[in-house]
Tab-separated table of C-alpha atoms in Angstrom:
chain	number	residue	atom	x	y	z
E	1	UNK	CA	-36.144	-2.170	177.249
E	2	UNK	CA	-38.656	-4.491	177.795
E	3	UNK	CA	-39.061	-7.700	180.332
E	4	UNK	CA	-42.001	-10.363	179.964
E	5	UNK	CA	-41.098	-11.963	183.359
E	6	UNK	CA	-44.338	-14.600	182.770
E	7	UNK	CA	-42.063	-15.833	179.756
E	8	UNK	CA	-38.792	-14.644	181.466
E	9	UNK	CA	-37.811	-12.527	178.013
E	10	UNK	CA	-35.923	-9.738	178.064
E	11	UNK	CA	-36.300	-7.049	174.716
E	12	UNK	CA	-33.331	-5.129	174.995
E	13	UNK	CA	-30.761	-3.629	171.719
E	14	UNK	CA	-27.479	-3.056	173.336
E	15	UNK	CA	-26.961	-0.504	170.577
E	16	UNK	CA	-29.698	2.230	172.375
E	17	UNK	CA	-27.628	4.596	173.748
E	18	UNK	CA	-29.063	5.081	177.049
E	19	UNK	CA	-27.939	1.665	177.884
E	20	UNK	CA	-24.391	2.101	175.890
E	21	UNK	CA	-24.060	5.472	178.222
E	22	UNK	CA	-25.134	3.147	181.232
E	23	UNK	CA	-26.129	-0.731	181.439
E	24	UNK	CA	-26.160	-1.240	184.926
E	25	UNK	CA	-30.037	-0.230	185.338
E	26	UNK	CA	-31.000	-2.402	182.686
E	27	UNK	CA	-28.544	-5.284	184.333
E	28	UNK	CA	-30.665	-4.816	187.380
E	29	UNK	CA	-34.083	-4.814	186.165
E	30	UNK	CA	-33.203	-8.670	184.494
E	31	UNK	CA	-31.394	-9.483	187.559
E	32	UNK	CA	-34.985	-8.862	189.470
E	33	UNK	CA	-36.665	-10.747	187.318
E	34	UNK	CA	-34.309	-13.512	186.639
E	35	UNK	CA	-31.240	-14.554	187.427
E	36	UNK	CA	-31.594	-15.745	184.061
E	37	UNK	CA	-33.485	-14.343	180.901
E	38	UNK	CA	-33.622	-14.988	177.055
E	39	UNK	CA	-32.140	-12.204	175.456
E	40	UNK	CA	-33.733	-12.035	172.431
E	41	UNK	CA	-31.701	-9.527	170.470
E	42	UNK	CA	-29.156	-12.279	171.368
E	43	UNK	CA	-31.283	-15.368	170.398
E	44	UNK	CA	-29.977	-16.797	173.763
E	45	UNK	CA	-29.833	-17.275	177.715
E	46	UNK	CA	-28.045	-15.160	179.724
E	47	UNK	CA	-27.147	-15.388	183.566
E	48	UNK	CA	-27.379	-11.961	185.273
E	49	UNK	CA	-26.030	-12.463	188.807
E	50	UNK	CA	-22.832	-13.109	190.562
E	51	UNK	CA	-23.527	-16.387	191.613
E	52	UNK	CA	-25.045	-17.996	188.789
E	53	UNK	CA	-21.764	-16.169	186.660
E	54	UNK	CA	-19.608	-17.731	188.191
E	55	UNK	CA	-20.695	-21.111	189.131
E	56	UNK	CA	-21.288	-20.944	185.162
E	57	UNK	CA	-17.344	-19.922	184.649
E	58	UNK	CA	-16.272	-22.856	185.980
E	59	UNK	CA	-18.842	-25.425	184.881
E	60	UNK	CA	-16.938	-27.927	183.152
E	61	UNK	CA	-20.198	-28.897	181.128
E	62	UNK	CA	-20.053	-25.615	179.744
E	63	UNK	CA	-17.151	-24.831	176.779
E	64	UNK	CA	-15.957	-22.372	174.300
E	65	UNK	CA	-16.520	-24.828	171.318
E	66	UNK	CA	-19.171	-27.520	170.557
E	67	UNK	CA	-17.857	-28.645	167.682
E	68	UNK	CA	-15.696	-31.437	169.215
E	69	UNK	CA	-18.872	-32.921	170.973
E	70	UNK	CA	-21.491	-32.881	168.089
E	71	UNK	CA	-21.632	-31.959	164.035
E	72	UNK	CA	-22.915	-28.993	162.238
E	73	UNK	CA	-26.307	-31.311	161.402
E	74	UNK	CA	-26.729	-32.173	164.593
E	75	UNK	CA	-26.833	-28.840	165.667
E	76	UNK	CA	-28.487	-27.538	162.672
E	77	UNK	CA	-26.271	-25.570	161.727
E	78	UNK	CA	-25.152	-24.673	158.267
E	79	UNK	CA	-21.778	-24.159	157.352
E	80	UNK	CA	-19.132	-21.488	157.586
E	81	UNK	CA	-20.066	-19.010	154.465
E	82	UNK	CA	-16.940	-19.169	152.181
E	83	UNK	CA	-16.074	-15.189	152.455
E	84	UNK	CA	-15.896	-15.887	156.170
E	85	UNK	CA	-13.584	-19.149	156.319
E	86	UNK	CA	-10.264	-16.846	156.641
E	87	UNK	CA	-11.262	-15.327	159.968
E	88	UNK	CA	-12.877	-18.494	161.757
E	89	UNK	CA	-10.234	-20.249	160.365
E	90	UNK	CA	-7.939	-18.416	162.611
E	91	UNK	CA	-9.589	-17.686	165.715
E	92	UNK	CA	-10.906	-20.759	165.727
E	93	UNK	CA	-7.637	-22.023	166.062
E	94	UNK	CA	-7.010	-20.247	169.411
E	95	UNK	CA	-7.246	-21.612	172.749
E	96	UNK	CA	-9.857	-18.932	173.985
E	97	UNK	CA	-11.650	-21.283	171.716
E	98	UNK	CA	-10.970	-24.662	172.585
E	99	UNK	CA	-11.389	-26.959	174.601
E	100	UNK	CA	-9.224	-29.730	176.440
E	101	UNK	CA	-7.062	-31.209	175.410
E	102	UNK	CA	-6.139	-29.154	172.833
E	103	UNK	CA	-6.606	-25.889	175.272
E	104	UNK	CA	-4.691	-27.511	177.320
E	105	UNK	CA	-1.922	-28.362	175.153
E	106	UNK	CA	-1.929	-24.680	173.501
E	107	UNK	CA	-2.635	-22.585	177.104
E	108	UNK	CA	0.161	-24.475	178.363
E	109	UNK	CA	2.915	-23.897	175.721
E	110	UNK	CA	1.878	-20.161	175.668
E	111	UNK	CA	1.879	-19.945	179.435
E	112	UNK	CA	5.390	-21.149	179.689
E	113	UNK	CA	6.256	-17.614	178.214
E	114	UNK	CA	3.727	-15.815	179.722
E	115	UNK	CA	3.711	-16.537	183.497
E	116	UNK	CA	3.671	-13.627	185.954
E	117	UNK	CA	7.314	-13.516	186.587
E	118	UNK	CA	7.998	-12.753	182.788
E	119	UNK	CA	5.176	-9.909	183.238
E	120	UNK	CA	6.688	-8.544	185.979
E	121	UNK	CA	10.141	-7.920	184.781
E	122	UNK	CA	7.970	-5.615	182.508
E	123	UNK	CA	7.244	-3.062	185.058
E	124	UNK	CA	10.331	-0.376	184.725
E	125	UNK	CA	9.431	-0.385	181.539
E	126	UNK	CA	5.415	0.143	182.015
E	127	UNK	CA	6.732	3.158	183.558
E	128	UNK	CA	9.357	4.883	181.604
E	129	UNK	CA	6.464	4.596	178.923
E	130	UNK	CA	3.949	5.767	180.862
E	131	UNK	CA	6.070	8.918	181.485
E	132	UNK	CA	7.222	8.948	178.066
E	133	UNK	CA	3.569	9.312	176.729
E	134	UNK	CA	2.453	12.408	179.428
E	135	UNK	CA	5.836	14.516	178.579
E	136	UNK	CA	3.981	14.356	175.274
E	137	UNK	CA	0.983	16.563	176.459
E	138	UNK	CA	1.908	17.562	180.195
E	139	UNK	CA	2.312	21.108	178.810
E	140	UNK	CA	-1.104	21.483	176.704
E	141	UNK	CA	-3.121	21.444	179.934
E	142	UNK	CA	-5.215	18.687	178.017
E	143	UNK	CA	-5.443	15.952	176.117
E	144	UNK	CA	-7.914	12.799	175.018
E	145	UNK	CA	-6.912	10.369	177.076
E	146	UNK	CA	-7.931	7.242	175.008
E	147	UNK	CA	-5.969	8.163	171.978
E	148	UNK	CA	-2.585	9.560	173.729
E	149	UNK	CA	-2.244	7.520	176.538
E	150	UNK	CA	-4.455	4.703	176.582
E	151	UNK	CA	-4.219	3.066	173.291
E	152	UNK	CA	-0.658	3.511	173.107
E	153	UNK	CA	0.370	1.719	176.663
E	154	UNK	CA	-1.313	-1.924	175.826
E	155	UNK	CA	-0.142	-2.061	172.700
E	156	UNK	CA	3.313	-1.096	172.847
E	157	UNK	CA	3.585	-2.901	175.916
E	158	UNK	CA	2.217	-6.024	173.864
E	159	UNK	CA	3.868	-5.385	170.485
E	160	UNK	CA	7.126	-5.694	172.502
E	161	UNK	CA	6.584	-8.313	174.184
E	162	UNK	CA	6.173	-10.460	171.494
E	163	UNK	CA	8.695	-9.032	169.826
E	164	UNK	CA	6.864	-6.859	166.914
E	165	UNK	CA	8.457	-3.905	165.746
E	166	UNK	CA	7.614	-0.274	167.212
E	167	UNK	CA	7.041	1.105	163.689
E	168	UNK	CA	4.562	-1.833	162.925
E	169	UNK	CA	2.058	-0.700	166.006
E	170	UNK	CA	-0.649	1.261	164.239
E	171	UNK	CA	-0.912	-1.405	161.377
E	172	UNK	CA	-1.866	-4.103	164.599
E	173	UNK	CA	-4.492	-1.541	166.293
E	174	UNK	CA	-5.916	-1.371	162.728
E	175	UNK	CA	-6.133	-5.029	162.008
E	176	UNK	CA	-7.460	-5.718	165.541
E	177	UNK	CA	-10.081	-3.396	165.838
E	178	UNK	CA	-11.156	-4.386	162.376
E	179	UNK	CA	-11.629	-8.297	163.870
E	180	UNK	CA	-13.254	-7.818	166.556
E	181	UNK	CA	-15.942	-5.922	164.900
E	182	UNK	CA	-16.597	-10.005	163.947
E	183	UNK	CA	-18.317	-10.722	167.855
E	184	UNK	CA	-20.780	-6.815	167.953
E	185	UNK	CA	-23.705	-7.934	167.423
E	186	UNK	CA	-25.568	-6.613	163.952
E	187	UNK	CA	-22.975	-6.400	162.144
E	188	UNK	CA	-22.881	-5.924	158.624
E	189	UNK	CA	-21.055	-7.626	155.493
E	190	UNK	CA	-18.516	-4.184	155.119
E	191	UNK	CA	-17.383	-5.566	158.556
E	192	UNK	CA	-17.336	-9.190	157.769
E	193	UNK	CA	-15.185	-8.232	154.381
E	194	UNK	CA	-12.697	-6.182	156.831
E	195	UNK	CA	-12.631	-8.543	159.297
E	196	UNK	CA	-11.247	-11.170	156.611
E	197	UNK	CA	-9.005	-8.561	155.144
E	198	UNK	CA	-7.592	-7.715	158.087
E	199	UNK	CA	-7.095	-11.595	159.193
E	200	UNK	CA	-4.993	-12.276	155.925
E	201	UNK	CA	-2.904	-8.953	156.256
E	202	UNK	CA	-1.879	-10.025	160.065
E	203	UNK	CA	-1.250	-13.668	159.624
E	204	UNK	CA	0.870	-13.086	156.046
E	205	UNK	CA	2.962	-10.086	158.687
E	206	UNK	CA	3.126	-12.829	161.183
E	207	UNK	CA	4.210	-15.386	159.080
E	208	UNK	CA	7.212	-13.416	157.895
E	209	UNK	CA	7.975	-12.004	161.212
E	210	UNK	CA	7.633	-15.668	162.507
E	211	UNK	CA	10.571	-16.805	159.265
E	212	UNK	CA	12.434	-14.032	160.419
E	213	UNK	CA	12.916	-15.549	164.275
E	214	UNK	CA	13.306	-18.805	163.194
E	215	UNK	CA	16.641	-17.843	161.523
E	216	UNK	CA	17.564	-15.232	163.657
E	217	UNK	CA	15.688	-15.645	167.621
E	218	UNK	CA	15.376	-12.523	169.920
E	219	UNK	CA	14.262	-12.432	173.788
E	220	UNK	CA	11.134	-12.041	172.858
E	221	UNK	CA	7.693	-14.137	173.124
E	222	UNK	CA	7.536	-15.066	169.594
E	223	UNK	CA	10.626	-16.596	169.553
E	224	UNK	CA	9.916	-18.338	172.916
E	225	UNK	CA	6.900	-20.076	171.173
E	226	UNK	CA	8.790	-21.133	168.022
E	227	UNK	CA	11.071	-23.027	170.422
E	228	UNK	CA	8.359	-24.822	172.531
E	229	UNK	CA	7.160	-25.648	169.251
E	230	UNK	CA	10.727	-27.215	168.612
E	231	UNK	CA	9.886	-29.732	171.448
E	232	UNK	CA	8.272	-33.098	171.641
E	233	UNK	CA	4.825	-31.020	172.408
E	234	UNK	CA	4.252	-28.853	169.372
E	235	UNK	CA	2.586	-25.680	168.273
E	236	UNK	CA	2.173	-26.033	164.766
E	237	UNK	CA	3.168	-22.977	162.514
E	238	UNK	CA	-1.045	-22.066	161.952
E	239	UNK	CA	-1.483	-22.331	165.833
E	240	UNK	CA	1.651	-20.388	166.514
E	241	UNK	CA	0.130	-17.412	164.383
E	242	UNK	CA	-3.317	-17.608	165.614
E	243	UNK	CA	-2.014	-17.525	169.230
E	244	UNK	CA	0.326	-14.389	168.276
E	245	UNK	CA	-2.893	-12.731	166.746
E	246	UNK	CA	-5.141	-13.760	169.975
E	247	UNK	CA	-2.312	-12.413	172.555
E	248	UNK	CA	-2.595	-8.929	170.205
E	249	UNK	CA	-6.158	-8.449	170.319
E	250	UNK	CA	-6.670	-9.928	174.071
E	251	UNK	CA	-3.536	-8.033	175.191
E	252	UNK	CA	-4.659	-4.740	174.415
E	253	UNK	CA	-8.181	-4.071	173.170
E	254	UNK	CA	-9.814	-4.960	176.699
E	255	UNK	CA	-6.579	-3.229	178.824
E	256	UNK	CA	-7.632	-0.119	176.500
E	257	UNK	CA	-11.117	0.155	177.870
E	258	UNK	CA	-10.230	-1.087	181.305
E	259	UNK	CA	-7.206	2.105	181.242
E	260	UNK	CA	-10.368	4.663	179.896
E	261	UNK	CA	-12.627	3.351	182.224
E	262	UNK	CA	-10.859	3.607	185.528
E	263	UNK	CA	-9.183	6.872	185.345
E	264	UNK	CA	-13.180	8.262	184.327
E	265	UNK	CA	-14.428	6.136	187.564
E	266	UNK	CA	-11.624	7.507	189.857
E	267	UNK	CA	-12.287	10.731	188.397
E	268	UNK	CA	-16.230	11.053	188.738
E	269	UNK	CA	-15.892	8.931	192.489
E	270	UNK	CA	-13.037	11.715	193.398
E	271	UNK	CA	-10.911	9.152	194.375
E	272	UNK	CA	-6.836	9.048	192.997
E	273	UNK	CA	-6.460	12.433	193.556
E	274	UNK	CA	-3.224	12.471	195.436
E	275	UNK	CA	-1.578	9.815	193.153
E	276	UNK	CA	-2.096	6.979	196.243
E	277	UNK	CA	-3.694	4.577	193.728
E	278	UNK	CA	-2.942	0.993	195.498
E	279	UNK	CA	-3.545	-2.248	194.067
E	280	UNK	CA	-7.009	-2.580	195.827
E	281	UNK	CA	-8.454	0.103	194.301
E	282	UNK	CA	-7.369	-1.189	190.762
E	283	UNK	CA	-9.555	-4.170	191.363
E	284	UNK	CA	-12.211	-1.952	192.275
E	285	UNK	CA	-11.803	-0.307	188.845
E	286	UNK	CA	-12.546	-3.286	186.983
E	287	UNK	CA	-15.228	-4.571	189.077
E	288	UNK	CA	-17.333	-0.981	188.789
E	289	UNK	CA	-17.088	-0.849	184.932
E	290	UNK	CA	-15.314	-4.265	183.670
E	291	UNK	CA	-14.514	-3.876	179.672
E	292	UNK	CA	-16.063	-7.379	178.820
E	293	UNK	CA	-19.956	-7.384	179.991
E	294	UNK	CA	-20.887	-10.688	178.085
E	295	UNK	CA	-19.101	-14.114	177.654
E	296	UNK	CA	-20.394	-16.694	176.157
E	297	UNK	CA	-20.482	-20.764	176.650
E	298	UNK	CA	-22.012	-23.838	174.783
E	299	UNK	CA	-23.587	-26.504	176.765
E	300	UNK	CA	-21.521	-29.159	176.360
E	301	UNK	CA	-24.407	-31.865	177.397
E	302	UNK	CA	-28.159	-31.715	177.953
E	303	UNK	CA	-28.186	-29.925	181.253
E	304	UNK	CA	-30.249	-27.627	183.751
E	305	UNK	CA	-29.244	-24.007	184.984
E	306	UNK	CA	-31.428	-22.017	187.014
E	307	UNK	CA	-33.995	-23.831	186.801
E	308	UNK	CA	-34.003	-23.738	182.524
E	309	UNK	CA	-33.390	-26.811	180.818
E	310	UNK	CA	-30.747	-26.645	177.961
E	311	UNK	CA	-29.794	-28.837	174.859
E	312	UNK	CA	-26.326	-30.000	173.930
E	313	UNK	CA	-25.009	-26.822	171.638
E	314	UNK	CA	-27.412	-24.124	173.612
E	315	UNK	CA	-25.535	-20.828	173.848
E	316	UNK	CA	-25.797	-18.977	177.117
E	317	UNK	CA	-24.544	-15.800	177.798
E	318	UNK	CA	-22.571	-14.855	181.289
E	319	UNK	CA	-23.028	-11.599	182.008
E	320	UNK	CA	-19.755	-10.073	183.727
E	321	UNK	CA	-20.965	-6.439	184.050
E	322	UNK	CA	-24.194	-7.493	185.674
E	323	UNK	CA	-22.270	-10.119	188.382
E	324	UNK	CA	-20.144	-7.088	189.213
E	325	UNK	CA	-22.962	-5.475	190.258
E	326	UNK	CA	-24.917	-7.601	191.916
E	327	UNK	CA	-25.807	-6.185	195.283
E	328	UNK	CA	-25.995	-9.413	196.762
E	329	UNK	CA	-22.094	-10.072	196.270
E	330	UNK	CA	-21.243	-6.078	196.346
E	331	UNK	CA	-23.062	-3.887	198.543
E	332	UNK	CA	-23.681	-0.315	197.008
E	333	UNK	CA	-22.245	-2.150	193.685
E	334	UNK	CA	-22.479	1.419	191.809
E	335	UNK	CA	-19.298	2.963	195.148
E	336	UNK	CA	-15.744	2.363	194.252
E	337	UNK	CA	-15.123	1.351	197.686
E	338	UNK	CA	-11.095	0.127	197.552
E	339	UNK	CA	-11.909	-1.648	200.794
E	340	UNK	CA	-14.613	-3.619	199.981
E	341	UNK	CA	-14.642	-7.094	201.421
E	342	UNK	CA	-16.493	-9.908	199.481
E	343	UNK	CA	-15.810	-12.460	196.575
E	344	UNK	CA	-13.535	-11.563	193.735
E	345	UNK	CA	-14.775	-9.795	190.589
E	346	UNK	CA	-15.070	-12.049	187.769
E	347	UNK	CA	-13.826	-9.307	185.377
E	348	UNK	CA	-10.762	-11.550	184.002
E	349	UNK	CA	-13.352	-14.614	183.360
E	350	UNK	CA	-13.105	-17.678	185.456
E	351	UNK	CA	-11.926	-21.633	185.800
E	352	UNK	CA	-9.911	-23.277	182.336
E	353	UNK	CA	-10.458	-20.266	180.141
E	354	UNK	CA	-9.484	-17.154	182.901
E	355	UNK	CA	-7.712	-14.666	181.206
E	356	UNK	CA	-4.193	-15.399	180.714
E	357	UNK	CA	-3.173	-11.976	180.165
E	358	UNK	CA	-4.823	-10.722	183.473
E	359	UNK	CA	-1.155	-10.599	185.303
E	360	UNK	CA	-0.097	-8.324	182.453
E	361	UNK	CA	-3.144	-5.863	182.261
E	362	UNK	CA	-3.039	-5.706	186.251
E	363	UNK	CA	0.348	-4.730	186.114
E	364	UNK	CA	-0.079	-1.760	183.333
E	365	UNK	CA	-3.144	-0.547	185.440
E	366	UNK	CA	-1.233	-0.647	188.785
E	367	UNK	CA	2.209	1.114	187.147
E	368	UNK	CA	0.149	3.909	184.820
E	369	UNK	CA	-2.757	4.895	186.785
E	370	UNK	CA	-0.963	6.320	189.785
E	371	UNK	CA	1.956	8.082	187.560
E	372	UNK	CA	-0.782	9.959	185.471
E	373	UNK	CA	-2.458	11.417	189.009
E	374	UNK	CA	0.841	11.818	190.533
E	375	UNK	CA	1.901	13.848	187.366
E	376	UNK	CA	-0.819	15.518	186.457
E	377	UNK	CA	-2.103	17.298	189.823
E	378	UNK	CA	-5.785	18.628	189.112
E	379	UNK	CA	-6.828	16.347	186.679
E	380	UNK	CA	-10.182	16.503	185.947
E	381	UNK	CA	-13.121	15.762	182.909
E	382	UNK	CA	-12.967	18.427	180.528
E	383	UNK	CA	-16.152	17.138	178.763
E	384	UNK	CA	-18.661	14.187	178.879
E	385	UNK	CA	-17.056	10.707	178.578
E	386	UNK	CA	-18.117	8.943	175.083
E	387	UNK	CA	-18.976	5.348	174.986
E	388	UNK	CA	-18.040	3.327	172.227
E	389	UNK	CA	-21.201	1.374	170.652
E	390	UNK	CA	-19.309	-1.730	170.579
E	391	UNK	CA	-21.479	-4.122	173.091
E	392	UNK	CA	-20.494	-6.645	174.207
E	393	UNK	CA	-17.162	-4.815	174.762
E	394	UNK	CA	-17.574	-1.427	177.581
E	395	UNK	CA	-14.860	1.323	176.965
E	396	UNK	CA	-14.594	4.996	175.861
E	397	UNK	CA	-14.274	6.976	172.357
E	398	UNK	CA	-13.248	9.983	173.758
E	399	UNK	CA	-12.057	10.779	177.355
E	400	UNK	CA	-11.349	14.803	177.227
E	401	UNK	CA	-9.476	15.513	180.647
E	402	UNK	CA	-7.644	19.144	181.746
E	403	UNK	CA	-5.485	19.965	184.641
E	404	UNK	CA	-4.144	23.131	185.717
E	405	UNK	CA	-0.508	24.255	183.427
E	406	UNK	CA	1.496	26.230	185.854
């Protein structure tokens, strides 16, 4: 890692593995010198502290897409290569990637089936799961906790919501974890080709699964959007899919790492111990080690920032992991302190595009967490927690915990 603070550029790959195993020094280094640096493994701006985050979250002259406000020429950019036009032809279609009023229009369709009420009707059933999954290795003493109990919860939880079936899971971890290997950076044409693969394999599954609810609806969210499509305010059939494939990936890669994450910082911080996990100390969780560090935003307009001028279709990068630990908003940012007082953590994003899933991760995170303590008496690390080199995602490989087998 390197800083020229005269020229405010920061030299950093977010592959090294010192910073994989740990970002936050780095994050406060090019906080010091900042707020804001050019990243140039990143080719753009990024805001590093919790006010400039999220002042930037909610800056309405900041959006997901550019393309509705200026061409490809004017931006200089070139086109979409051909092998690549399946994928961005999809997730472009999403509303984490729009703007109003067609975010508005799709947010608000999905949202009628997605509000917190319908997520919290899902809560016996976050825990019967959750039990489910530990009878499953209570007995062995041990277990990895990412593959047996943290994968499994978001996705299942998701996959039923929506209304896919059980014995379909492991195809939709495949496909998504294949996708979003489309927003690391460096990555190669293998990925690009399995990104697209993956892309046509979901959307052709959706597309029959999406036939098959049109004849025959279920209580289920799929079904729920093919009949706000049915009203005067449609979803068309290729935004319908894309927002199926978005509420997959969302709804469980980040709940994943936020699941791995927490139970390793309760675990290292002693704290959970006795199973008396409250809501507080959830939020906590995702403030200390959030599972999405970077977001990104186009200027929208010719417009100033801390003090740096930008040009309509600028990228700049806000930096959630760093904002969560910024000492100025969190004291002692690195202590899981459940009764810390100060502004909310910006871990679930901020103003049009906040997370819409957020009610649904909190929930699976308040339900699991204190059932695996409460069950599991003793529970400790049982080796050293293994990052994933998947910047600008955070989250485990490998979580090997132990507890006593009586």
């Amino acid at each position: 890692m390197h800083i020229d603070t005269e020229r405010r550029r920061l030299f950093l790959d977010p592959s090294d593995p010192a910073f994989v195993a740990d970002p936050y020094d780095a994050y406060d280094l090019a906080r010091a010198a900042g707020p804001m640096l050019f990243w140039e493994q990143y080719g753009h701006w990024c805001l590093f502290d919790h006010a400039g985050v999220t002042a930037a979250l909610r800056d309405r002259r900041l959006g997901r897409e550019i393309l509705h406000v200026a061409t490809r020429p004017e931006l200089g950019w070139d086109e979409v290569p051909a092998h690549l036009a399946p994928f961005y032809d999809v997730d472009g279609r999403t509303m984490l990637e729009r703007e109003p009023p067609v975010h508005t229009r799709l947010r608000g369709l999905v949202n009628r089936a997605f509000v917190s009420r319908q997520v919290e009707r899902l809560r016996p059933r976050i825990a019967s799961l959750t039990h489910a999954l530990i009878d499953g290795f209570e007995r062995d003493g041990r277990t990895e906790l990412i593959a047996s109990f943290a994968t499994r919860i978001p996705v299942t939880m998701i996959a039923e919501l929506l209304g896919v079936p059980f014995g379909d899971i492991d195809r939709l971890l495949d496909w998504s974890h294949r996708m979003v290997a489309m927003y690391r950076i460096g990555r190669t044409r293998a990925d690009e080709d399995q990104a697209v693969s993956a892309t046509q394999e979901f959307v052709a599954f959706l597309q029959t699964l999406v036939e098959a609810r049109r004849i025959a609806p279920r209580d289920d969210l799929i079904s729920r959007l093919i009949e706000a499509s049915a009203d005067g305010d449609r979803l068309s059939e290729d935004e319908l899919i894309a927002s199926c494939i978005l509420l997959l990936n969302a709804g469980h890669e980040a709940t994943v790492h936020a699941i791995g994450n927490g139970v390793r910082t309760l675990l290292e911080q002693k704290l959970g111990a006795d199973g008396t996990i409250d809501d507080a100390t959830i939020e906590e969780t995702l403030r200390l080690d959030t599972p999405l560090h970077m977001f990104t935003r186009y200027a929208l307009e010719d417009l100033q920032i801390a003090g740096q001028r930008f040009r309509k279709g600028d990228r700049i990068g806000i930096m959630l992991g760093a904002a969560n630990h910024d000492p100025l908003a969190y004291p002692d940012p690195r202590r899981l302190d459940p009764k810390r007082a100060g502004p909310a953590h910006p871990s679930f994003g901020g103003g049009i595009h906040f997370c819409i899933g957020a009610p649904l991760a909190r929930l699976e995170l308040q339900v699991a967490l204190p059932i695996l303590f409460q069950r599991l008496p003793g529970l400790h690390l049982a080796g050293e927690p293994l990052f994933a080199d998947s910047y600008h995602f955070r989250g485990l490989t490998a979580l090997e915990l132990a507890w006593p087998v009586s």
